[in-house]
């Protein structure tokens, strides 16, 4: 009979052996880890990362140029600093892929839908038609934003009303975006909007479940995830009559009829035909849902962050209002061009994205071959790499007094003649990666920034804003790497008292 001491020694020997072997065979053993690396202990690291991603990423950023953090299903390698961001985005697509990294992290073929991955026609449409049509579609978006605010903020006379910040903004963005995605009247259809809004949550449920399984089990579990398939099925009866009517019009009147809709759904239908697909109704529905999925949540988080700054410091309203009114007077109204001249408005939103942001990481890639970085670090094939966005944005190497929200930081930088065409909200750089950076930087950012500026200008022109009792800005919460503004805080609105139209 072995004594308990012998049993303990034997077990210890096995554990040590296991750790040593793993270390020898671990393709990432040369990259320092934040948190424990031993086989089972790394799960503790994953739990810590889930709950404290901000601290974990900052610790790695401060100590190393390149480090790794543990998730439940894999390690991710993170690079630190502007120079490394630049290096990462320059690695060619054949060596590091954005699409395959997102596919791996989100498992989109199970959590979203398989067809749209094979034919990502919505990306072409967002990059080209959506961005090209910002000027002609401007009046529609501005109108939808104004109507949505009027309905959602029941402000009378000189009374202050209190509304939930996040939910109100989510509803305005869903309506304004869907005005451009599917047009009137669907963009105001409650059932449609509900499906469109909850789709993100349905996809996230699937992602959360799959993240707990190792890669080899995902294909076994994935096909049984019900949520996104159910959402797509429910969307069909809403979109199908609209699609069929458009196909009928095209049949009767040829490719360009006189009042042909100018929206994302129409562009997706046309794009599918252009690439030779035959009436793929399922793909069109998925295209709309997926565009919505990428658009709504990111824009809502971003705008709510900024609105909370405005409500906490209503003194910023005055300089913004002066700028908006001045530009509208010069330009005889609101157009896409007049928005470009509102530098302070642009700066306010960008600065809010710098200090808050949507995600702690960006520029995510997966190595398709072994890649060696300039400092000699080898990233073996299959490694997921990303950049520490939040730490980059709060690094004093990149920004003066980085912890301070300085709303006109970027417009002041642009006041310098040589800098006047830089530092726009839509510009990406090694120091600003909120929209990613490089070839795969967010193609929806021109649309998003335009929409967010219309929303901020509408609030600035028509409302006064504050928190109850001069309250401070509520803290953000990190959910894994997603940076959420407070989801329940209320914001007070009042119709502007000195409005002269
Ligand atoms: C303020 C709001 C938004 C933020 C902060 C944001 C941020 C991002 C980021 C960080 C990426 C990944 C880039 C990289 O890591 O290199 C991305 C990709 C993408 N975004 Fe956005 N986005 C926003 C709004 C939108 C909107 C409104 C749309 C569509 C209308 C959109 C469509 C996309 C698409 C399709 C991709 C994938 C690009 C590709 O596959 O090459 N985004 N976005
Ligand atoms: C898009 O998603 C948002 C929230 O995620 C939702 O409110 C909106 O209705 C959706 N729209 C479409 C067309 O899917
Ligand atoms: C959000 O803000 C409200 C007050 O505005 C506060 O009571 C609540 O605890 C905050 N929630 C979080 C998660 O911080």
Coordinates of C-alpha atoms and ligand atoms in Angstrom, one line a residue:
X1 CA 0.0 0.0 0.0
X2 CA 1.5 3.4 -1.0
X3 CA 1.6 6.0 1.8
X4 CA -0.2 9.2 1.1
X5 CA 3.2 11.0 0.9
X6 CA 4.1 8.7 -2.0
X7 CA 0.8 9.3 -3.7
X8 CA 1.3 13.0 -3.4
X9 CA 4.8 12.8 -4.7
X10 CA 3.7 10.7 -7.7
X11 CA 0.9 13.1 -8.5
X12 CA 3.3 16.1 -8.2
X13 CA 5.7 14.4 -10.6
X14 CA 3.0 13.8 -13.1
X15 CA 1.8 17.4 -12.9
X16 CA 5.4 18.7 -13.2
X17 CA 6.0 16.4 -16.1
X18 CA 2.9 17.5 -17.8
X19 CA 3.8 21.2 -17.4
X20 CA 7.3 20.6 -18.7
X21 CA 6.1 18.7 -21.7
X22 CA 3.5 21.2 -22.5
X23 CA 6.0 24.0 -22.2
X24 CA 8.3 22.2 -24.6
X25 CA 5.5 21.6 -27.1
X26 CA 3.6 24.8 -26.5
X27 CA 4.2 26.8 -29.7
X28 CA 3.7 30.1 -27.8
X29 CA 6.0 29.2 -24.8
X30 CA 8.4 32.0 -25.9
X31 CA 5.8 34.7 -25.5
X32 CA 5.3 36.0 -21.9
X33 CA 1.8 35.4 -20.4
X34 CA -0.2 37.6 -18.2
X35 CA -1.6 35.1 -15.6
X36 CA -0.9 31.4 -15.1
X37 CA 0.1 29.2 -18.0
X38 CA -0.2 25.7 -16.5
X39 CA -2.8 23.6 -18.2
X40 CA -5.7 23.8 -15.7
X41 CA -4.6 27.1 -14.1
X42 CA -4.8 28.8 -17.4
X43 CA -8.6 28.5 -17.0
X44 CA -8.3 30.7 -13.9
X45 CA -6.4 33.2 -16.2
X46 CA -9.4 33.0 -18.6
X47 CA -11.8 33.7 -15.8
X48 CA -9.7 36.7 -14.7
X49 CA -9.6 37.9 -18.4
X50 CA -13.4 37.6 -18.7
X51 CA -13.8 39.8 -15.5
X52 CA -10.8 42.1 -15.7
X53 CA -9.7 42.4 -19.3
X54 CA -8.9 46.0 -18.8
X55 CA -6.4 45.4 -16.0
X56 CA -4.9 42.3 -17.7
X57 CA -4.4 44.1 -21.0
X58 CA -2.9 47.2 -19.2
X59 CA -0.5 45.0 -17.2
X60 CA 0.8 43.3 -20.4
X61 CA 0.9 46.6 -22.2
X62 CA 3.0 48.2 -19.5
X63 CA 5.4 45.3 -19.2
X64 CA 5.9 43.9 -22.7
X65 CA 5.9 44.7 -26.4
X66 CA 4.1 41.5 -27.0
X67 CA 2.3 39.2 -24.6
X68 CA -0.4 36.6 -24.4
X69 CA -3.7 36.3 -22.5
X70 CA -5.8 33.2 -21.9
X71 CA -9.3 32.8 -23.1
X72 CA -11.3 29.6 -22.5
X73 CA -10.7 28.1 -25.9
X74 CA -7.3 29.6 -26.9
X75 CA -4.5 32.0 -26.1
X76 CA -4.5 35.4 -27.9
X77 CA -1.3 37.3 -28.5
X78 CA -1.5 41.0 -27.9
X79 CA 0.9 43.7 -29.2
X80 CA 1.6 47.0 -27.4
X81 CA 2.1 50.5 -28.7
X82 CA 1.6 52.5 -31.9
X83 CA 4.7 51.0 -33.7
X84 CA 3.5 47.5 -33.2
X85 CA -0.1 48.4 -34.3
X86 CA 1.4 49.8 -37.5
X87 CA 3.5 46.6 -38.0
X88 CA 0.4 44.4 -37.4
X89 CA -1.8 46.1 -39.9
X90 CA 0.9 46.0 -42.6
X91 CA 1.3 42.2 -42.6
X92 CA -0.2 41.1 -45.9
X93 CA -3.5 39.2 -46.1
X94 CA -1.9 36.1 -47.3
X95 CA 0.1 35.9 -44.0
X96 CA -2.5 37.2 -41.6
X97 CA -6.2 37.1 -42.2
X98 CA -8.9 39.4 -40.6
X99 CA -11.9 37.4 -41.9
X100 CA -10.6 34.1 -40.7
X101 CA -9.8 35.5 -37.3
X102 CA -13.3 36.9 -36.9
X103 CA -14.7 33.6 -38.2
X104 CA -12.7 31.8 -35.5
X105 CA -13.6 34.1 -32.7
X106 CA -17.3 34.5 -33.5
X107 CA -17.7 31.1 -35.2
X108 CA -20.0 32.9 -37.6
X109 CA -21.0 29.9 -39.6
X110 CA -22.8 28.5 -36.6
X111 CA -23.7 31.7 -34.6
X112 CA -24.8 33.8 -37.6
X113 CA -25.4 32.0 -40.8
X114 CA -23.4 30.0 -43.3
X115 CA -24.3 31.5 -46.7
X116 CA -23.3 35.1 -46.0
X117 CA -19.7 34.0 -45.2
X118 CA -19.4 32.3 -48.5
X119 CA -20.8 35.4 -50.3
X120 CA -20.1 38.4 -48.1
X121 CA -21.9 40.7 -50.6
X122 CA -23.0 43.1 -47.8
X123 CA -19.3 44.1 -47.2
X124 CA -19.0 45.2 -50.9
X125 CA -22.2 47.1 -50.6
X126 CA -21.2 48.9 -47.3
X127 CA -17.8 49.8 -48.7
X128 CA -19.2 51.1 -52.0
X129 CA -22.9 52.0 -52.4
X130 CA -23.5 52.9 -48.7
X131 CA -20.5 55.2 -48.5
X132 CA -21.1 56.8 -52.0
X133 CA -24.7 57.5 -51.1
X134 CA -24.1 59.5 -47.9
X135 CA -24.9 62.8 -49.5
X136 CA -28.1 61.9 -51.3
X137 CA -29.4 59.9 -48.3
X138 CA -28.5 62.7 -45.8
X139 CA -31.9 64.3 -45.6
X140 CA -33.6 60.9 -45.0
X141 CA -31.3 60.1 -42.1
X142 CA -31.6 63.6 -40.6
X143 CA -35.4 63.4 -40.8
X144 CA -35.5 59.9 -39.2
X145 CA -33.2 61.0 -36.4
X146 CA -35.4 64.1 -35.7
X147 CA -38.7 62.1 -35.8
X148 CA -37.2 59.3 -33.6
X149 CA -36.0 61.8 -30.9
X150 CA -39.4 63.6 -31.0
X151 CA -41.2 60.4 -30.3
X152 CA -38.8 59.0 -27.8
X153 CA -38.3 62.2 -25.7
X154 CA -41.7 63.4 -24.7
X155 CA -40.5 66.9 -23.7
X156 CA -43.2 69.5 -23.3
X157 CA -42.8 73.3 -23.0
X158 CA -40.1 74.0 -20.4
X159 CA -40.2 70.7 -18.4
X160 CA -37.3 68.4 -18.0
X161 CA -38.0 64.7 -18.9
X162 CA -35.9 61.8 -17.9
X163 CA -35.3 58.9 -20.3
X164 CA -33.1 55.8 -20.2
X165 CA -29.9 56.8 -22.0
X166 CA -28.8 53.5 -23.6
X167 CA -32.2 52.3 -24.7
X168 CA -33.3 55.6 -26.2
X169 CA -30.1 55.8 -28.2
X170 CA -30.4 52.2 -29.4
X171 CA -33.9 52.9 -30.6
X172 CA -32.9 56.1 -32.5
X173 CA -30.0 54.3 -34.1
X174 CA -32.0 51.3 -35.1
X175 CA -34.5 53.5 -36.8
X176 CA -32.0 55.8 -38.5
X177 CA -29.8 53.0 -39.8
X178 CA -32.8 50.9 -41.0
X179 CA -34.1 53.9 -42.9
X180 CA -31.0 53.4 -45.0
X181 CA -31.0 49.6 -44.8
X182 CA -34.6 48.8 -45.7
X183 CA -36.5 52.1 -46.0
X184 CA -39.9 53.4 -44.9
X185 CA -42.2 51.8 -43.7
X186 CA -40.2 48.8 -42.5
X187 CA -37.7 50.9 -40.5
X188 CA -40.6 52.0 -38.3
X189 CA -42.2 48.5 -38.0
X190 CA -42.0 47.5 -34.3
X191 CA -41.7 43.8 -35.0
X192 CA -39.0 44.3 -37.5
X193 CA -37.1 46.6 -35.2
X194 CA -37.4 44.2 -32.4
X195 CA -36.0 41.3 -34.5
X196 CA -33.2 43.4 -35.8
X197 CA -32.3 44.6 -32.4
X198 CA -32.4 41.3 -30.6
X199 CA -30.4 39.6 -33.4
X200 CA -27.1 40.8 -31.8
X201 CA -28.1 39.2 -28.5
X202 CA -29.1 35.9 -30.3
X203 CA -25.7 35.7 -32.0
X204 CA -23.9 36.5 -28.8
X205 CA -25.7 33.6 -27.0
X206 CA -24.2 31.3 -29.6
X207 CA -20.7 32.8 -29.3
X208 CA -20.8 32.5 -25.5
X209 CA -21.7 28.9 -25.5
X210 CA -19.2 27.9 -28.2
X211 CA -16.3 29.8 -26.4
X212 CA -16.4 27.1 -23.7
X213 CA -15.6 24.3 -26.1
X214 CA -12.3 23.5 -27.7
X215 CA -12.1 24.0 -31.5
X216 CA -12.4 20.3 -32.4
X217 CA -15.8 20.1 -30.6
X218 CA -17.3 23.3 -32.1
X219 CA -18.4 21.7 -35.4
X220 CA -20.3 19.1 -33.3
X221 CA -22.1 21.7 -31.1
X222 CA -22.4 24.5 -33.6
X223 CA -25.2 23.1 -35.8
X224 CA -27.5 22.7 -32.8
X225 CA -27.4 26.4 -31.7
X226 CA -31.0 27.5 -32.4
X227 CA -30.9 31.3 -31.8
X228 CA -29.7 33.0 -35.0
X229 CA -31.5 30.5 -37.3
X230 CA -34.7 31.2 -35.4
X231 CA -34.2 35.0 -35.8
X232 CA -33.6 34.6 -39.5
X233 CA -36.7 32.5 -39.9
X234 CA -38.8 35.1 -38.2
X235 CA -37.4 37.9 -40.3
X236 CA -38.5 36.1 -43.6
X237 CA -42.2 37.0 -43.5
X238 CA -41.3 40.7 -42.8
X239 CA -38.8 41.1 -45.6
X240 CA -40.2 38.7 -48.2
X241 CA -43.1 40.8 -49.3
X242 CA -40.8 43.8 -49.7
X243 CA -38.3 41.8 -51.7
X244 CA -41.0 40.2 -53.9
X245 CA -42.5 43.6 -54.7
X246 CA -39.0 44.9 -55.7
X247 CA -38.4 41.8 -57.9
X248 CA -41.8 42.3 -59.5
X249 CA -40.9 46.0 -60.3
X250 CA -37.6 44.9 -61.8
X251 CA -39.4 42.3 -63.9
X252 CA -41.8 44.9 -65.2
X253 CA -39.7 48.0 -65.6
X254 CA -36.1 46.8 -66.1
X255 CA -33.1 47.3 -63.9
X256 CA -33.7 51.0 -63.2
X257 CA -37.3 52.1 -62.6
X258 CA -38.2 55.6 -61.8
X259 CA -38.8 55.3 -58.0
X260 CA -36.4 52.4 -57.4
X261 CA -35.5 52.3 -53.7
X262 CA -32.0 53.6 -52.8
X263 CA -31.2 51.4 -49.8
X264 CA -29.0 48.6 -48.6
X265 CA -31.6 45.9 -49.3
X266 CA -31.8 47.0 -52.9
X267 CA -28.1 47.3 -53.3
X268 CA -27.7 43.8 -51.9
X269 CA -30.3 42.4 -54.3
X270 CA -28.5 44.1 -57.2
X271 CA -25.0 43.0 -56.0
X272 CA -26.2 39.3 -55.8
X273 CA -27.3 39.5 -59.4
X274 CA -24.0 41.1 -60.4
X275 CA -22.0 38.3 -59.0
X276 CA -24.2 35.8 -60.7
X277 CA -26.3 34.5 -57.8
X278 CA -29.9 33.5 -58.6
X279 CA -32.5 35.1 -56.4
X280 CA -31.0 34.0 -53.1
X281 CA -33.7 35.3 -50.8
X282 CA -32.1 33.7 -47.7
X283 CA -28.9 35.4 -48.5
X284 CA -30.6 38.8 -48.8
X285 CA -32.3 38.4 -45.5
X286 CA -29.0 37.4 -43.9
X287 CA -27.2 40.4 -45.6
X288 CA -29.6 42.8 -43.9
X289 CA -29.4 41.1 -40.5
X290 CA -25.7 40.9 -40.5
X291 CA -25.2 44.5 -41.6
X292 CA -27.5 45.5 -38.8
X293 CA -25.6 43.2 -36.4
X294 CA -22.3 45.0 -37.1
X295 CA -23.9 48.5 -37.3
X296 CA -26.3 49.0 -34.4
X297 CA -24.5 47.8 -31.4
X298 CA -21.2 49.5 -32.1
X299 CA -22.9 52.8 -32.9
X300 CA -25.2 52.7 -29.9
X301 CA -22.3 52.1 -27.5
X302 CA -20.3 54.8 -29.1
X303 CA -23.0 57.5 -29.0
X304 CA -24.2 56.7 -25.5
X305 CA -20.6 57.1 -24.3
X306 CA -20.6 60.6 -25.8
X307 CA -24.1 61.6 -24.6
X308 CA -23.0 60.8 -21.0
X309 CA -20.1 63.2 -21.4
X310 CA -22.4 65.9 -22.6
X311 CA -25.0 65.2 -19.8
X312 CA -22.2 65.3 -17.1
X313 CA -20.7 68.5 -18.5
X314 CA -23.5 70.5 -20.1
X315 CA -21.1 73.5 -20.4
X316 CA -19.8 71.8 -23.6
X317 CA -23.2 72.5 -25.3
X318 CA -22.5 76.2 -25.8
X319 CA -19.4 76.0 -28.0
X320 CA -20.9 73.1 -29.9
X321 CA -24.2 74.9 -30.5
X322 CA -22.3 78.0 -31.7
X323 CA -20.4 75.9 -34.2
X324 CA -23.5 74.0 -35.5
X325 CA -25.5 77.2 -35.9
X326 CA -22.7 79.1 -37.6
X327 CA -22.1 76.3 -40.2
X328 CA -25.8 75.9 -40.9
X329 CA -26.1 79.7 -41.5
X330 CA -23.0 79.7 -43.8
X331 CA -24.2 76.7 -45.7
X332 CA -27.9 77.6 -45.8
X333 CA -28.9 74.4 -44.1
X334 CA -27.9 70.9 -43.2
X335 CA -26.1 68.8 -45.8
X336 CA -23.3 66.2 -45.8
X337 CA -20.9 69.1 -46.7
X338 CA -22.0 71.1 -43.7
X339 CA -21.4 68.2 -41.4
X340 CA -17.8 68.1 -42.6
X341 CA -17.3 71.6 -41.4
X342 CA -18.3 70.8 -37.9
X343 CA -14.9 70.1 -36.5
X344 CA -15.8 70.5 -32.8
X345 CA -18.7 68.1 -33.2
X346 CA -16.3 65.6 -34.9
X347 CA -13.7 66.1 -32.2
X348 CA -16.1 65.6 -29.4
X349 CA -17.3 62.2 -30.7
X350 CA -13.7 61.1 -31.5
X351 CA -12.4 62.1 -28.1
X352 CA -15.2 60.2 -26.4
X353 CA -14.3 57.1 -28.5
X354 CA -10.6 57.6 -27.5
X355 CA -11.2 57.6 -23.8
X356 CA -14.1 55.1 -23.8
X357 CA -14.2 53.0 -27.0
X358 CA -16.2 50.0 -27.9
X359 CA -13.6 47.3 -27.5
X360 CA -10.4 46.9 -25.6
X361 CA -8.8 45.2 -28.6
X362 CA -8.8 45.8 -32.4
X363 CA -6.9 44.9 -35.6
X364 CA -7.5 41.2 -34.8
X365 CA -5.8 38.8 -37.2
X366 CA -4.9 35.1 -37.5
X367 CA -1.5 33.9 -38.8
X368 CA -2.0 31.8 -41.9
X369 CA 1.8 30.9 -42.0
X370 CA 4.6 31.3 -39.5
X371 CA 5.2 35.1 -39.2
X372 CA 8.3 36.7 -37.6
X373 CA 7.8 40.2 -36.3
X374 CA 10.5 42.9 -36.5
X375 CA 11.7 42.2 -32.9
X376 CA 12.3 38.6 -33.8
X377 CA 9.2 37.2 -32.2
X378 CA 7.8 34.1 -34.0
X379 CA 4.0 33.9 -34.4
X380 CA 3.4 30.3 -35.4
X381 CA 0.7 29.5 -38.0
X382 CA -2.7 29.6 -36.3
X383 CA -1.9 32.2 -33.7
X384 CA -4.6 34.8 -33.1
X385 CA -3.0 38.3 -32.7
X386 CA -4.6 41.6 -31.8
X387 CA -3.7 45.2 -30.7
X388 CA -4.5 46.7 -27.3
X389 CA -6.8 49.5 -28.4
X390 CA -7.8 51.0 -25.1
X391 CA -4.2 51.0 -23.8
X392 CA -3.0 52.6 -27.0
X393 CA -5.6 55.3 -26.7
X394 CA -4.6 56.1 -23.1
X395 CA -0.8 56.0 -23.6
X396 CA 1.0 59.3 -22.9
X397 CA 3.4 58.5 -25.7
X398 CA 0.4 59.0 -28.0
X399 CA -1.7 61.7 -26.3
X400 CA -0.9 64.6 -24.0
X401 CA -2.7 64.1 -20.6
X402 CA -4.3 61.0 -22.0
X403 CA -6.6 60.4 -19.0
X404 CA -8.4 63.7 -19.4
X405 CA -11.5 64.0 -21.6
X406 CA -10.6 67.1 -23.7
X407 CA -13.6 67.4 -26.1
X408 CA -11.8 69.7 -28.5
X409 CA -8.5 67.9 -28.5
X410 CA -8.7 66.9 -32.1
X411 CA -10.3 70.1 -33.5
X412 CA -7.5 72.0 -31.7
X413 CA -4.9 69.8 -33.4
X414 CA -6.6 70.5 -36.8
X415 CA -6.3 74.3 -36.2
X416 CA -2.6 73.9 -37.1
X417 CA -2.4 74.5 -40.9
X418 CA -0.3 71.4 -41.6
X419 CA -2.6 69.2 -39.5
X420 CA -6.0 70.4 -40.9
X421 CA -6.6 67.4 -43.0
X422 CA -5.7 64.9 -40.3
X423 CA -7.4 63.8 -37.0
X424 CA -10.9 63.4 -38.5
X425 CA -13.0 61.0 -36.6
X426 CA -13.0 58.6 -39.6
X427 CA -9.1 58.8 -39.9
X428 CA -7.4 55.7 -38.6
X429 CA -3.7 55.8 -37.5
X430 CA -1.3 53.8 -35.4
X431 CA -2.3 55.9 -32.4
X432 CA -6.1 55.7 -33.1
X433 CA -7.4 52.2 -33.9
X434 CA -11.0 52.5 -32.7
X435 CA -12.2 51.6 -36.2
X436 CA -9.3 49.2 -36.7
X437 CA -6.5 50.2 -39.0
X438 CA -5.2 49.2 -42.4
X439 CA -7.0 47.3 -45.2
X440 CA -9.7 46.0 -43.0
X441 CA -10.5 49.1 -41.0
X442 CA -14.3 49.4 -40.5
X443 CA -15.9 50.1 -44.0
X444 CA -19.1 51.3 -42.2
X445 CA -17.3 54.2 -40.4
X446 CA -18.2 56.9 -42.9
X447 CA -21.8 56.0 -42.5
X448 CA -21.5 55.6 -38.7
X449 CA -19.7 58.9 -38.2
X450 CA -22.2 60.8 -40.4
X451 CA -25.1 59.3 -38.5
X452 CA -23.6 60.0 -35.0
X453 CA -22.9 63.6 -36.0
X454 CA -26.4 64.1 -37.2
X455 CA -27.6 62.7 -33.9
X456 CA -25.4 64.9 -31.8
X457 CA -26.2 68.0 -33.8
X458 CA -29.9 67.3 -33.5
X459 CA -29.6 67.1 -29.7
X460 CA -27.4 70.2 -29.6
X461 CA -29.8 72.2 -31.7
X462 CA -33.1 71.2 -30.2
X463 CA -32.5 70.1 -26.6
X464 CA -30.8 70.9 -23.3
X465 CA -29.3 67.9 -21.6
X466 CA -28.1 67.0 -18.1
X467 CA -28.0 64.3 -15.5
X468 CA -30.4 64.6 -12.6
X469 CA -29.0 66.8 -9.8
X470 CA -25.9 67.6 -11.7
X471 CA -24.8 64.0 -11.4
X472 CA -21.4 62.7 -12.6
X473 CA -20.8 60.5 -15.6
X474 CA -21.5 56.9 -14.6
X475 CA -18.6 54.5 -14.9
X476 CA -18.2 52.2 -17.9
X477 CA -18.3 48.4 -17.5
X478 CA -16.0 45.9 -19.3
X479 CA -17.7 42.7 -20.4
X480 CA -14.7 40.6 -21.5
X481 CA -13.2 43.1 -24.0
X482 CA -16.4 45.0 -24.8
X483 CA -16.7 48.4 -23.1
X484 CA -20.2 49.3 -22.2
X485 CA -21.6 52.6 -21.0
X486 CA -24.0 52.2 -18.0
X487 CA -27.0 50.4 -19.3
X488 CA -29.6 51.9 -17.0
X489 CA -28.6 55.5 -16.2
X490 CA -31.2 58.1 -17.1
X491 CA -30.5 61.3 -19.0
X492 CA -32.7 64.5 -18.6
X493 CA -33.8 66.4 -21.7
X494 CA -35.6 69.7 -22.1
X495 CA -36.8 71.4 -25.2
X496 CA -34.3 74.2 -25.9
X497 CA -35.8 77.4 -24.5
X498 CA -34.0 79.9 -26.8
X499 CA -34.6 78.1 -30.1
X500 CA -35.1 80.4 -33.1
X501 CA -35.8 78.5 -36.3
Ligands
LIG1 C1 -19.1 53.8 -34.2 C2 -19.5 52.6 -34.8 C3 -18.5 51.6 -35.2 C4 -17.3 51.1 -34.7 C5 -16.6 51.7 -33.5 C6 -16.8 50.1 -35.6 C7 -15.6 49.4 -35.4 C8 -15.2 48.4 -36.2 C9 -13.9 47.7 -36.0 C10 -12.9 47.9 -34.9 C11 -13.8 46.8 -37.1 C12 -12.6 45.8 -37.3 C13 -11.4 46.4 -38.0 C14 -10.1 45.8 -37.6 O1 -10.0 45.2 -36.5 O2 -9.1 46.0 -38.3 C15 -14.9 46.9 -37.9 C16 -15.2 46.1 -39.0 C17 -16.4 46.2 -39.8 N1 -17.4 47.1 -39.6 FE1 -17.5 48.5 -38.2 N2 -17.7 49.9 -36.6 C18 -18.8 50.8 -36.4 C19 -19.9 50.9 -37.3 C20 -20.2 50.1 -38.4 C21 -21.3 50.3 -39.2 C22 -22.4 51.4 -39.1 C23 -21.2 49.3 -40.2 C24 -22.1 49.0 -41.4 C25 -23.0 49.8 -41.9 C26 -20.0 48.6 -40.0 C27 -19.6 47.5 -40.7 C28 -18.4 46.8 -40.5 C29 -18.0 45.7 -41.4 C30 -18.7 45.0 -42.5 C31 -16.7 45.3 -40.9 C32 -15.8 44.1 -41.4 C33 -14.8 44.7 -42.5 C34 -14.1 43.6 -43.3 O3 -14.6 42.5 -43.3 O4 -13.1 43.9 -43.9 N3 -19.4 49.1 -38.8 N4 -15.8 47.9 -37.4
LIG2 C1 -30.4 45.7 -35.9 O1 -29.9 45.5 -34.6 C2 -30.5 46.4 -33.7 C3 -29.9 46.0 -32.3 O2 -28.9 45.1 -32.3 C4 -32.0 46.3 -33.7 O3 -32.5 47.2 -32.8 C5 -32.5 46.6 -35.1 O4 -33.8 46.5 -35.2 C6 -31.8 45.7 -36.1 N1 -32.3 46.0 -37.4 C7 -32.3 45.1 -38.4 C8 -32.8 45.5 -39.7 O5 -31.9 43.9 -38.3
LIG3 C1 -25.7 52.8 -13.5 O1 -26.1 54.0 -13.0 C2 -27.0 54.0 -12.0 C3 -27.3 55.4 -11.6 O2 -27.4 56.3 -12.6 C4 -26.5 53.2 -10.8 O3 -27.5 53.1 -9.8 C5 -26.1 51.8 -11.2 O4 -25.6 51.1 -10.2 C6 -25.1 51.9 -12.4 N1 -24.9 50.6 -12.9 C7 -23.7 50.1 -13.0 C8 -23.6 48.7 -13.5 O5 -22.6 50.7 -12.7

